[in-house]
Every structure is written in C-alpha cells, then in structure tokens.
mmCIF file of C-alpha atoms in Angstrom:
data_model
loop_
_atom_site.group_PDB
_atom_site.id
_atom_site.type_symbol
_atom_site.label_atom_id
_atom_site.label_comp_id
_atom_site.label_asym_id
_atom_site.label_seq_id
_atom_site.Cartn_x
_atom_site.Cartn_y
_atom_site.Cartn_z
ATOM 1 C CA MET A 601 14.859 -11.822 8.289
ATOM 2 C CA THR A 602 15.167 -8.157 8.545
ATOM 3 C CA ILE A 603 13.233 -5.878 6.447
ATOM 4 C CA ARG A 604 15.612 -2.766 5.603
ATOM 5 C CA VAL A 605 13.688 0.414 5.243
ATOM 6 C CA LEU A 606 14.618 4.040 3.722
ATOM 7 C CA ILE A 607 12.486 7.090 5.045
ATOM 8 C CA ALA A 608 12.189 10.152 2.932
ATOM 9 C CA ASP A 609 10.656 13.039 4.276
ATOM 10 C CA ASP A 610 11.516 16.893 4.515
ATOM 11 C CA GLN A 611 10.556 16.990 8.342
ATOM 12 C CA ALA A 612 13.014 15.656 10.775
ATOM 13 C CA MET A 613 10.563 15.152 13.284
ATOM 14 C CA VAL A 614 8.370 13.079 10.968
ATOM 15 C CA ARG A 615 11.298 10.996 9.937
ATOM 16 C CA GLY A 616 12.247 10.353 13.692
ATOM 17 C CA GLY A 617 8.728 9.330 14.490
ATOM 18 C CA LEU A 618 8.476 6.962 11.531
ATOM 19 C CA ARG A 619 11.843 5.435 12.657
ATOM 20 C CA LEU A 620 10.790 4.904 16.395
ATOM 21 C CA ILE A 621 7.698 3.187 15.098
ATOM 22 C CA LEU A 622 9.491 1.005 12.804
ATOM 23 C CA GLU A 623 12.577 0.217 14.765
ATOM 24 C CA ASP A 624 10.275 -1.121 17.568
ATOM 25 C CA GLN A 625 9.503 -3.810 15.448
ATOM 26 C CA PRO A 626 11.882 -7.149 15.628
ATOM 27 C CA ASP A 627 11.892 -7.610 11.826
ATOM 28 C CA ILE A 628 12.413 -3.959 10.629
ATOM 29 C CA ALA A 629 15.241 -1.942 10.639
ATOM 30 C CA VAL A 630 15.733 1.858 9.156
ATOM 31 C CA VAL A 631 18.875 1.854 7.040
ATOM 32 C CA ALA A 632 18.594 5.516 5.851
ATOM 33 C CA GLU A 633 16.708 8.634 5.678
ATOM 34 C CA ALA A 634 16.582 11.586 3.128
ATOM 35 C CA ALA A 635 15.251 15.003 3.442
ATOM 36 C CA ASP A 636 14.519 15.483 -0.347
ATOM 37 C CA GLY A 637 13.704 13.761 -3.281
ATOM 38 C CA VAL A 638 17.157 13.861 -5.073
ATOM 39 C CA ALA A 639 18.812 12.359 -1.948
ATOM 40 C CA ALA A 640 16.015 9.789 -1.642
ATOM 41 C CA ILE A 641 16.701 8.350 -5.001
ATOM 42 C CA ALA A 642 20.543 8.478 -4.607
ATOM 43 C CA GLU A 643 20.426 6.663 -1.154
ATOM 44 C CA ALA A 644 17.690 4.247 -2.413
ATOM 45 C CA ARG A 645 20.154 3.323 -5.601
ATOM 46 C CA ARG A 646 23.203 2.968 -3.248
ATOM 47 C CA LEU A 647 21.599 0.758 -0.475
ATOM 48 C CA ARG A 648 18.943 -1.143 -2.183
ATOM 49 C CA PRO A 649 16.529 -1.108 0.813
ATOM 50 C CA ASP A 650 13.692 -3.738 0.687
ATOM 51 C CA VAL A 651 11.069 -0.724 1.001
ATOM 52 C CA CYS A 652 11.164 2.902 0.556
ATOM 53 C CA LEU A 653 8.737 5.256 2.447
ATOM 54 C CA VAL A 654 8.182 8.387 0.570
ATOM 55 C CA ASP A 655 6.445 11.572 1.454
ATOM 56 C CA ILE A 656 4.511 13.458 -1.343
ATOM 57 C CA ARG A 657 5.726 17.062 -0.909
ATOM 58 C CA MET A 658 9.669 17.142 -0.886
ATOM 59 C CA PRO A 659 12.132 19.704 -2.004
ATOM 60 C CA ARG A 660 13.946 19.233 -5.289
ATOM 61 C CA LEU A 661 11.960 16.086 -6.350
ATOM 62 C CA ASP A 662 8.396 15.582 -5.129
ATOM 63 C CA GLY A 663 7.367 11.897 -3.924
ATOM 64 C CA LEU A 664 5.601 11.063 -7.216
ATOM 65 C CA ALA A 665 8.859 11.417 -9.118
ATOM 66 C CA VAL A 666 10.775 9.522 -6.770
ATOM 67 C CA THR A 667 8.248 6.714 -7.155
ATOM 68 C CA ARG A 668 8.624 6.902 -10.876
ATOM 69 C CA ALA A 669 12.364 6.819 -10.789
ATOM 70 C CA LEU A 670 12.687 3.804 -8.290
ATOM 71 C CA ALA A 671 9.513 1.795 -9.364
ATOM 72 C CA GLY A 672 7.930 3.431 -12.389
ATOM 73 C CA PRO A 673 6.993 1.646 -15.628
ATOM 74 C CA GLY A 674 10.079 0.577 -17.452
ATOM 75 C CA THR A 675 12.401 0.510 -14.459
ATOM 76 C CA VAL A 676 14.847 -2.067 -14.301
ATOM 77 C CA ASP A 677 14.816 -3.938 -11.020
ATOM 78 C CA PRO A 678 12.167 -1.765 -9.605
ATOM 79 C CA MET A 679 12.020 -1.035 -5.772
ATOM 80 C CA ARG A 680 9.065 -1.277 -3.493
ATOM 81 C CA VAL A 681 7.694 2.198 -2.606
ATOM 82 C CA VAL A 682 5.091 3.182 -0.062
ATOM 83 C CA VAL A 683 3.676 6.596 -0.070
ATOM 84 C CA VAL A 684 3.266 8.197 3.253
ATOM 85 C CA THR A 685 1.564 11.403 3.228
ATOM 86 C CA THR A 686 -0.716 13.840 5.253
ATOM 87 C CA PHE A 687 -2.380 14.830 1.954
ATOM 88 C CA ASP A 688 -5.416 12.825 1.337
ATOM 89 C CA LEU A 689 -6.012 13.885 -2.181
ATOM 90 C CA ASP A 690 -7.326 11.491 -5.156
ATOM 91 C CA GLU A 691 -4.772 12.923 -7.443
ATOM 92 C CA TYR A 692 -1.812 12.060 -5.499
ATOM 93 C CA VAL A 693 -3.408 8.424 -4.677
ATOM 94 C CA TYR A 694 -3.851 7.822 -8.647
ATOM 95 C CA GLY A 695 -0.631 9.418 -9.241
ATOM 96 C CA ALA A 696 1.188 7.245 -6.753
ATOM 97 C CA LEU A 697 -0.430 4.105 -7.887
ATOM 98 C CA ARG A 698 0.029 4.836 -11.705
ATOM 99 C CA THR A 699 3.848 5.592 -11.097
ATOM 100 C CA GLY A 700 4.412 2.201 -9.349
ATOM 101 C CA ALA A 701 3.841 2.772 -5.659
ATOM 102 C CA VAL A 702 2.646 -0.503 -3.879
ATOM 103 C CA GLY A 703 1.133 1.192 -1.018
ATOM 104 C CA PHE A 704 -0.524 4.758 -0.105
ATOM 105 C CA ILE A 705 -0.829 5.274 3.877
ATOM 106 C CA LEU A 706 -1.969 8.461 5.455
ATOM 107 C CA LYS A 707 0.332 9.626 8.295
ATOM 108 C CA ASP A 708 -2.586 9.761 10.971
ATOM 109 C CA ALA A 709 -3.534 6.035 9.913
ATOM 110 C CA GLY A 710 -1.565 4.702 13.137
ATOM 111 C CA PRO A 711 1.565 2.777 13.797
ATOM 112 C CA ALA A 712 -0.034 -0.658 13.142
ATOM 113 C CA LEU A 713 -1.004 0.183 9.677
ATOM 114 C CA LEU A 714 2.276 1.649 8.863
ATOM 115 C CA VAL A 715 4.042 -1.493 9.880
ATOM 116 C CA GLU A 716 1.468 -3.600 8.179
ATOM 117 C CA ALA A 717 2.246 -1.653 4.896
ATOM 118 C CA VAL A 718 5.996 -2.185 5.193
ATOM 119 C CA ARG A 719 5.423 -5.993 5.902
ATOM 120 C CA ALA A 720 2.904 -6.022 3.024
ATOM 121 C CA ALA A 721 5.339 -4.253 0.490
ATOM 122 C CA TYR A 722 8.249 -6.571 1.505
ATOM 123 C CA GLY A 723 6.029 -9.552 0.814
ATOM 124 C CA GLY A 724 4.993 -8.594 -2.693
ATOM 125 C CA ASP A 725 1.477 -7.213 -1.709
ATOM 126 C CA ALA A 726 -0.236 -3.781 -1.978
ATOM 127 C CA LEU A 727 -2.019 -1.718 0.871
ATOM 128 C CA VAL A 728 -3.613 1.443 0.713
ATOM 129 C CA SER A 729 -5.278 3.333 3.590
ATOM 130 C CA PRO A 730 -8.693 1.927 4.195
ATOM 131 C CA SER A 731 -10.388 5.326 4.286
ATOM 132 C CA VAL A 732 -8.696 6.115 0.776
ATOM 133 C CA THR A 733 -9.739 2.488 -0.717
ATOM 134 C CA VAL A 734 -13.434 3.158 0.366
ATOM 135 C CA ARG A 735 -13.455 6.638 -1.141
ATOM 136 C CA LEU A 736 -11.774 5.755 -4.499
ATOM 137 C CA LEU A 737 -14.417 2.782 -4.731
ATOM 138 C CA ARG A 738 -17.322 5.165 -4.100
ATOM 139 C CA ARG A 739 -15.914 7.415 -6.944
ATOM 140 C CA LEU A 740 -15.726 4.470 -9.109
ATOM 141 C CA THR A 741 -19.100 3.260 -8.773
ATOM 142 C CA SER A 742 -20.488 6.600 -9.200
ATOM 143 C CA THR A 743 -18.920 7.103 -12.551
ATOM 144 C CA GLY A 744 -20.542 4.096 -13.858
ATOM 145 C CA ALA A 745 -17.397 2.210 -14.620
ATOM 146 C CA PRO A 746 -17.925 -1.109 -16.574
ATOM 147 C CA ALA A 747 -18.066 -4.079 -14.647
ATOM 148 C CA ARG A 748 -14.921 -6.470 -14.615
ATOM 149 C CA ARG A 749 -14.927 -9.568 -16.182
ATOM 150 C CA PRO A 750 -16.032 -12.683 -13.903
ATOM 151 C CA PRO A 751 -13.217 -14.557 -12.421
ATOM 152 C CA ALA A 752 -11.092 -17.387 -14.164
ATOM 153 C CA ARG A 753 -12.201 -19.591 -11.300
ATOM 154 C CA PRO A 754 -14.963 -19.235 -8.965
ATOM 155 C CA LEU A 755 -14.193 -17.777 -5.460
ATOM 156 C CA SER A 756 -14.902 -19.882 -2.509
ATOM 157 C CA ASP A 757 -17.380 -18.854 0.202
ATOM 158 C CA ARG A 758 -14.529 -17.900 2.331
ATOM 159 C CA GLU A 759 -12.549 -15.995 -0.428
ATOM 160 C CA LEU A 760 -15.948 -14.014 -0.680
ATOM 161 C CA GLU A 761 -15.985 -13.213 2.834
ATOM 162 C CA VAL A 762 -12.352 -11.926 2.587
ATOM 163 C CA VAL A 763 -13.280 -9.803 -0.589
ATOM 164 C CA ALA A 764 -16.215 -8.261 1.149
ATOM 165 C CA ALA A 765 -14.085 -7.206 4.349
ATOM 166 C CA VAL A 766 -11.437 -5.555 1.907
ATOM 167 C CA ALA A 767 -14.235 -3.922 0.141
ATOM 168 C CA ARG A 768 -15.373 -2.341 3.662
ATOM 169 C CA GLY A 769 -11.995 -1.218 3.951
ATOM 170 C CA ARG A 770 -10.653 -3.552 6.714
ATOM 171 C CA THR A 771 -7.028 -4.388 7.019
ATOM 172 C CA ASN A 772 -5.389 -7.750 7.004
ATOM 173 C CA GLN A 773 -5.380 -7.963 10.911
ATOM 174 C CA GLU A 774 -9.051 -6.625 11.308
ATOM 175 C CA ILE A 775 -10.181 -9.487 8.586
ATOM 176 C CA ALA A 776 -8.131 -12.084 10.651
ATOM 177 C CA ALA A 777 -9.913 -11.024 13.879
ATOM 178 C CA GLU A 778 -13.428 -10.721 12.022
ATOM 179 C CA LEU A 779 -13.276 -14.287 10.518
ATOM 180 C CA PHE A 780 -11.157 -16.040 13.245
ATOM 181 C CA ILE A 781 -8.373 -17.054 10.872
ATOM 182 C CA SER A 782 -4.708 -16.382 11.222
ATOM 183 C CA LEU A 783 -2.978 -13.273 9.330
ATOM 184 C CA SER A 784 -0.992 -15.885 7.210
ATOM 185 C CA THR A 785 -4.460 -17.277 6.193
ATOM 186 C CA VAL A 786 -5.740 -14.046 5.138
ATOM 187 C CA LYS A 787 -2.684 -13.309 3.085
ATOM 188 C CA SER A 788 -2.904 -16.722 1.269
ATOM 189 C CA HIS A 789 -6.670 -16.000 0.690
ATOM 190 C CA LEU A 790 -5.730 -12.487 -1.039
ATOM 191 C CA SER A 791 -3.164 -14.063 -3.122
ATOM 192 C CA ALA A 792 -5.546 -16.677 -4.399
ATOM 193 C CA ILE A 793 -8.256 -14.267 -4.996
ATOM 194 C CA GLY A 794 -5.915 -11.838 -6.757
ATOM 195 C CA ALA A 795 -4.939 -14.611 -9.303
ATOM 196 C CA LYS A 796 -8.495 -15.731 -9.958
ATOM 197 C CA LEU A 797 -9.653 -12.094 -10.596
ATOM 198 C CA GLY A 798 -6.332 -11.093 -12.346
ATOM 199 C CA ALA A 799 -6.329 -8.120 -9.710
ATOM 200 C CA ARG A 800 -2.887 -6.399 -9.201
ATOM 201 C CA ASN A 801 -3.495 -5.183 -5.794
ATOM 202 C CA ARG A 802 -5.908 -4.785 -2.929
ATOM 203 C CA VAL A 803 -7.678 -1.785 -4.303
ATOM 204 C CA GLU A 804 -8.685 -3.959 -7.642
ATOM 205 C CA ILE A 805 -9.921 -6.740 -5.254
ATOM 206 C CA ALA A 806 -12.072 -4.070 -3.410
ATOM 207 C CA ALA A 807 -13.345 -2.732 -6.675
ATOM 208 C CA TRP A 808 -14.491 -6.063 -7.771
ATOM 209 C CA GLY A 809 -16.161 -6.480 -4.436
ATOM 210 C CA TRP A 810 -18.142 -3.440 -4.925
ATOM 211 C CA GLU A 811 -19.051 -3.917 -8.624
ATOM 212 C CA ASN A 812 -20.163 -7.519 -7.677
ATOM 213 C CA ARG A 813 -21.902 -6.318 -4.468
ATOM 214 C CA THR A 814 -20.067 -9.217 -2.320
#
C-alpha cells in the first residue's frame, strides 16, 4: 500500500521540505507538486491522489477555494484535503473545515504530526493540530454553545479516557503511549466513539469531551 500525495504550496523550499519528510516514509509517495491554486486543482483532478496537502495562501486561487473545488459540499467523488499552513487564524480553520478539509496542520507542528495527518486522511479520519483544537474548544465553551445530545450508546471507560485525551489535544500516538495501547486500537476507539456520538471528526469528539467535562 502506498499513499499518493499532492503538495500545493507557492514556496519551492516548503514543497521540497514536505516532500523530504513524506518520502522518508515507506508507505507514502509524492506524485505531484503545484505552486498555485489553479495548478493544484488541475493536477489533483488529473492524478486523483489519495491525499492533497494544500497551503492557505497561494497565487490565483487560495487554499480554501482549492479545498472547496476538490472536497466541498456537492462535490462529486470528493478528495481528501489537508490544509498545511503557517497562519494559525480561526477564520482559516473554520473555513477549511467548512469547505471539506479533513485536516488542518500548522507547518511548525513537526514531521510526525504531518505524517500522521496524511495517514489519518487516507484512512478516512480527520486530524487538526492539537494547539488549534484546544483553542477552538476554549472559544466554543466561552460562547456558551448548547450541550450536545447524549450518545446513542454509553461510552466505555476506555473510550472516555480516549475522549479526554483528545480533548487535551493529544495526538493518536500520544494517546497510545499514555494509555499503553497500540495505535490501531486508538483508531478503533475513535471510530467507535465517533459512531456513538454522531461526531464527524476529531474536533467534534473533543468538543463533546469539553462540554461533558470528561
């Protein structure tokens, strides 16, 4: 199994750095690069990569427009888009997730989180940089948003531990280490938790944890 990745960023040095990180992994191959949004859409539609890494600020079309074109509501056969940016702004996070992105990663988050985000997107999961997740949830709770409905089925003690870790901004690898379980077990728990809570992604699982003080 090889995860085919497209990298879209207007800086050649950044594209080269991301390529080096990803192609150091035995299961990931970079199949194309794009320096602007229009080229990113064209290459993505031509090659159908498994995951598209897209910067926010690019010439011709920005990353949000690219995400909307490739994965937005109503898109036929949407692709998996992960936004990778230096701009840690709430409007970009909300915009990316609303337009169909399955991940939002800061460029300074480190190689391990980048690789985990690519693998999570390929596996149908969503990953948002932990620092961004925690900030969004603080904002959510400060606005007094209504509590979510109780889960369709009760969460097990272990699932509640996983939810609490996600709410603290832990990555899957950190959760596995903290709870002394395998990475695949963490993913299985997250899948079951998402189904029970009706949560579409990691941020919604964390939000439920914050609202219910797990």
